[in-house]
mmCIF file of C-alpha atoms in Angstrom:
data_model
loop_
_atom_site.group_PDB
_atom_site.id
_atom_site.type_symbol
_atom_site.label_atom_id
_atom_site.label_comp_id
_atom_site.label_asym_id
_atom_site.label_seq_id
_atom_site.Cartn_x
_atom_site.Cartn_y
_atom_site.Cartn_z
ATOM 1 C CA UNK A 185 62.334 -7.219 -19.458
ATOM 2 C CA UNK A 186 62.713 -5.175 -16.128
ATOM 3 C CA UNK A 187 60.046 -6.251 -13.092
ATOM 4 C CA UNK A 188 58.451 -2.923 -13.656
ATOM 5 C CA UNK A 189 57.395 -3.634 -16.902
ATOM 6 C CA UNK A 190 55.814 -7.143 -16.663
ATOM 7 C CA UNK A 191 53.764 -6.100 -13.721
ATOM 8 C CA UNK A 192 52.919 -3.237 -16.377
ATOM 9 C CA UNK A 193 52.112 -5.657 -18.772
ATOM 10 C CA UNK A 194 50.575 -7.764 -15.961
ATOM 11 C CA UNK A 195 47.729 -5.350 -14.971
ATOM 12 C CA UNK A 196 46.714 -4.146 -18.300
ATOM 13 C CA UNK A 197 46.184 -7.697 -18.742
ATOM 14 C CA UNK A 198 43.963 -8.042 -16.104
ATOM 15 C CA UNK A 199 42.389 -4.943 -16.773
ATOM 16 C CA UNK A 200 41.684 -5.515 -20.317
ATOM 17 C CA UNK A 201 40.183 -9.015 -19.282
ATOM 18 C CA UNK A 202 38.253 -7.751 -16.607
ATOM 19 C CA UNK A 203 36.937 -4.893 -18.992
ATOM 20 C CA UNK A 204 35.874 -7.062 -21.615
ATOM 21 C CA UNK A 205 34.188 -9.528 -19.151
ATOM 22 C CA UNK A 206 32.015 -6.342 -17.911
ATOM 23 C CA UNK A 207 31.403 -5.491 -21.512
ATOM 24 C CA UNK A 208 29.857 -8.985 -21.980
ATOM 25 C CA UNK A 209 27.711 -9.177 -19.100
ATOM 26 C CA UNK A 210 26.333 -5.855 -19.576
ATOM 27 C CA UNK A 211 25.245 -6.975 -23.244
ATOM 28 C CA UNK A 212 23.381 -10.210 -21.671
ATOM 29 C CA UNK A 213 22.046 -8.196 -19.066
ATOM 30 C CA UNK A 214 20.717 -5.131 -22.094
ATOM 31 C CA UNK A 215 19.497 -7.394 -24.213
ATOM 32 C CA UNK A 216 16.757 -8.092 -21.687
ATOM 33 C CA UNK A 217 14.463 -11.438 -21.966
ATOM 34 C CA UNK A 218 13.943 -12.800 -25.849
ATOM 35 C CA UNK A 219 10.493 -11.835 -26.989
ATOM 36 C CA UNK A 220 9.551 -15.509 -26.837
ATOM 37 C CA UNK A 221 9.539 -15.225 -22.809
ATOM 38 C CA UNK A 222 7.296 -11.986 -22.670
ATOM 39 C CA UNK A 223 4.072 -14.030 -22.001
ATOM 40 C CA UNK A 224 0.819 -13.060 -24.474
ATOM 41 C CA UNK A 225 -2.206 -11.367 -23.312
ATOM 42 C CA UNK A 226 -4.056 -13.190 -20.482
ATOM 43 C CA UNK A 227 -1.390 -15.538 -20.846
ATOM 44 C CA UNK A 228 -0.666 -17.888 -17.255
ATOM 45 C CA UNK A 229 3.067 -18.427 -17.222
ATOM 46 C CA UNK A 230 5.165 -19.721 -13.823
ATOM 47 C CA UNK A 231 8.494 -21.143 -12.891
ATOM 48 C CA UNK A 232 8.434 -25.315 -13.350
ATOM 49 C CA UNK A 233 8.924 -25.383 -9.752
ATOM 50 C CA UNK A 234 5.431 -23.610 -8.724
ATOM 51 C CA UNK A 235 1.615 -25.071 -9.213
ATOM 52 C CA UNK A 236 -1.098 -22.724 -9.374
ATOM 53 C CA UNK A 237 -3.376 -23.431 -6.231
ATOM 54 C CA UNK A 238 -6.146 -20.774 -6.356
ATOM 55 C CA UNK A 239 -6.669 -17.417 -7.573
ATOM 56 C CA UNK A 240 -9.008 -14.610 -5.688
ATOM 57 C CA UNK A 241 -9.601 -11.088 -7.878
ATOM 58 C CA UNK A 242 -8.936 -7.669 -6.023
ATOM 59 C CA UNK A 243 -11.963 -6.733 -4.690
ATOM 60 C CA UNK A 244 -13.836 -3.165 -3.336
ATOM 61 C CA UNK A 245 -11.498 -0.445 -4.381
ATOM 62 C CA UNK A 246 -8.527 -2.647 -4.489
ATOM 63 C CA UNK A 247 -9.896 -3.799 -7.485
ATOM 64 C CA UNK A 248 -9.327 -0.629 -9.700
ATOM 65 C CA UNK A 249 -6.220 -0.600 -12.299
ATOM 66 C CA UNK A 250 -4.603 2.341 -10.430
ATOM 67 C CA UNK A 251 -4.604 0.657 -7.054
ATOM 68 C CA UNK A 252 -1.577 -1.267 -7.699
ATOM 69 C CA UNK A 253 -0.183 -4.230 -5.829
ATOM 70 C CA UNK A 254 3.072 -3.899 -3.797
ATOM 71 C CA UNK A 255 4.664 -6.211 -1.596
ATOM 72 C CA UNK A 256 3.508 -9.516 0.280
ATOM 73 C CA UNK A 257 4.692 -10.496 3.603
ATOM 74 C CA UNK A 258 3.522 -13.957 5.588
ATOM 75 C CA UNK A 259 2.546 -15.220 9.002
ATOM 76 C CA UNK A 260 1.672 -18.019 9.677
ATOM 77 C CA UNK A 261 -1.643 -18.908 8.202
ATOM 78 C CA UNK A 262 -1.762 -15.586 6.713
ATOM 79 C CA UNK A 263 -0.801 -13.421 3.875
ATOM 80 C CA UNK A 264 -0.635 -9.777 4.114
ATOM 81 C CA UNK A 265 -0.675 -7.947 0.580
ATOM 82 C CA UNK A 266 0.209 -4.517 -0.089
ATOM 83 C CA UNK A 267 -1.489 -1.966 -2.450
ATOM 84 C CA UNK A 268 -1.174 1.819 -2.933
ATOM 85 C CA UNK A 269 -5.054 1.818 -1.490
ATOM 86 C CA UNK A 270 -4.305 -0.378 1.925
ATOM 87 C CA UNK A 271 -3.948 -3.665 2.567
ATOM 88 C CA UNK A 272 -5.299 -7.184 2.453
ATOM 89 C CA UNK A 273 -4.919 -10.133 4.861
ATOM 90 C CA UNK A 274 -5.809 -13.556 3.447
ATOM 91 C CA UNK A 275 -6.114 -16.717 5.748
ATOM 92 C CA UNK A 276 -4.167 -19.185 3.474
ATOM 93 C CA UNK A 277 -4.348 -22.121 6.051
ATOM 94 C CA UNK A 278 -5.838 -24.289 3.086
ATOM 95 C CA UNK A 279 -3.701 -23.133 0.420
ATOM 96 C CA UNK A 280 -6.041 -24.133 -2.235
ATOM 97 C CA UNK A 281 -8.856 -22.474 -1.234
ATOM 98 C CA UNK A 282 -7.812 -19.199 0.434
ATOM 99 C CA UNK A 283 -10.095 -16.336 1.320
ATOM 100 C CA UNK A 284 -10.369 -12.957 2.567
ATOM 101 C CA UNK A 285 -9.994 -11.827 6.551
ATOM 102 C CA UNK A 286 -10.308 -8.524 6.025
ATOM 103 C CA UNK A 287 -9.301 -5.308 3.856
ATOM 104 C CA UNK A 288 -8.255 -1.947 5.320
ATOM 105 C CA UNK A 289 -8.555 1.160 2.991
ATOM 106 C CA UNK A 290 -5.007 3.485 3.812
ATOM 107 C CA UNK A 291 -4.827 5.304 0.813
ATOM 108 C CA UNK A 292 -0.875 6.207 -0.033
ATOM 109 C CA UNK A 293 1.892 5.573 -2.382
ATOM 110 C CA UNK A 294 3.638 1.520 -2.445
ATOM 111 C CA UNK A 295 2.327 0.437 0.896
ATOM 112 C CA UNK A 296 4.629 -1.583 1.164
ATOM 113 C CA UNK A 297 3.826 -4.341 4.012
ATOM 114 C CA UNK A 298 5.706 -5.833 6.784
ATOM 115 C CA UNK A 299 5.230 -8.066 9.343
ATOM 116 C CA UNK A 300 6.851 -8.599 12.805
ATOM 117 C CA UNK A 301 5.323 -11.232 15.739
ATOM 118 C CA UNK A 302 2.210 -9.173 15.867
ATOM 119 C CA UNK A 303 2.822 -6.082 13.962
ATOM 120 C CA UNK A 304 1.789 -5.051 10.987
ATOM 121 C CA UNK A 305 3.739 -2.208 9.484
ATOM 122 C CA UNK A 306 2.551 -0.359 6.283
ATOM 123 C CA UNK A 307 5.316 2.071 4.624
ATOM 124 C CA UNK A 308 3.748 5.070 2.831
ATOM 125 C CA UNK A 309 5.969 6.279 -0.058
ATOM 126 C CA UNK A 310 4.389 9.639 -0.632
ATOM 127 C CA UNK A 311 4.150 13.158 1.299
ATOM 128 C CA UNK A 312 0.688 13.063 3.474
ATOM 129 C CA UNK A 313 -0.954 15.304 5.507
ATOM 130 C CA UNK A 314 -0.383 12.909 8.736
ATOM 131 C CA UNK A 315 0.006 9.108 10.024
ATOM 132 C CA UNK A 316 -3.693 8.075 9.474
ATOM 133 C CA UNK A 317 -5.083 6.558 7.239
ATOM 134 C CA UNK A 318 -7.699 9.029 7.152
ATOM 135 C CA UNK A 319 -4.099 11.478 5.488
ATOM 136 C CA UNK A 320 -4.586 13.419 2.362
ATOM 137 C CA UNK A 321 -1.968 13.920 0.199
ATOM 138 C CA UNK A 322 0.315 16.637 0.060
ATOM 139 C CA UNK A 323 2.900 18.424 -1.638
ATOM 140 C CA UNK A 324 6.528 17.069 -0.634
ATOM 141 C CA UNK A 325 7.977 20.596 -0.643
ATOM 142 C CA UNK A 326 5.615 20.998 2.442
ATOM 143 C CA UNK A 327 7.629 20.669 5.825
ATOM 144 C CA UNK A 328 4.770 19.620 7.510
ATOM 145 C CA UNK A 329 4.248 16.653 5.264
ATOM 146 C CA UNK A 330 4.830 13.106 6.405
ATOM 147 C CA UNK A 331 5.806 10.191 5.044
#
């Protein structure tokens, strides 16, 4: 057999291993969780490695099903939580019995929430009519939209 053909034979080797490995994965990764790990309604699930300290409903207009959580971000004593109507900070300096600082209505799309030393930074995913939270929405194909 000539060098040229066993590195030939070589790579579609590898190739054909490699190809049937991603085949494989992408199967596992399809098939999604079994339908005995979707939890049932009003059903508490967690990881083994987390205990359930204290639980405080959305309140005010946060509390309506299409203002929708988004990211959390922590500081400290405090927790900052995201949601498409604004933003809540909790004081969670006794873990088990956290409560409310305050809640700032800033209506606009994910709201996502960052912190940095003593910034606060809320990122609007939607086209709005300026940088306040006071914005309306508008359409993206506007050029004087912001987001």
């Amino acid at each position: 057999m000539t060098p040229a053909l066993t590195r030939r034979s070589a790579r579609r080797a590898i190739v054909g291993t490699l190809t049937g490995l991603v085949l494989a994965l992408s199967g596992l990764v399809a098939a999604g969780p079994a339908a005995a790990d979707v939890p049932g309604v009003d059903e508490i699930v967690k990881s083994p490695n987390m205990q359930h300290l204290a639980n405080i409903p959305k309140q005010g207009t946060f509390a309506s099903e299409a203002a929708l959580n988004s990211d959390l971000a922590f500081q400290g004593d405090y927790a900052f939580a995201g949601n498409y109507n604004g933003f809540t900070v909790y004081n969670i300096a006794k873990p088990g019995e956290p409560s409310v600082v305050t809640q700032v209505n800033c209506v606009g799309s994910q709201n996502d929430i960052s912190v940095s030393g003593n910034l606060l930074f809320l990122s609007t995913d939607s086209s709005r009519s300026d940088d306040s939270c006071q914005s309306t929405s508008k359409p993206v194909t506007d050029p004087t939209a912001w987001e």
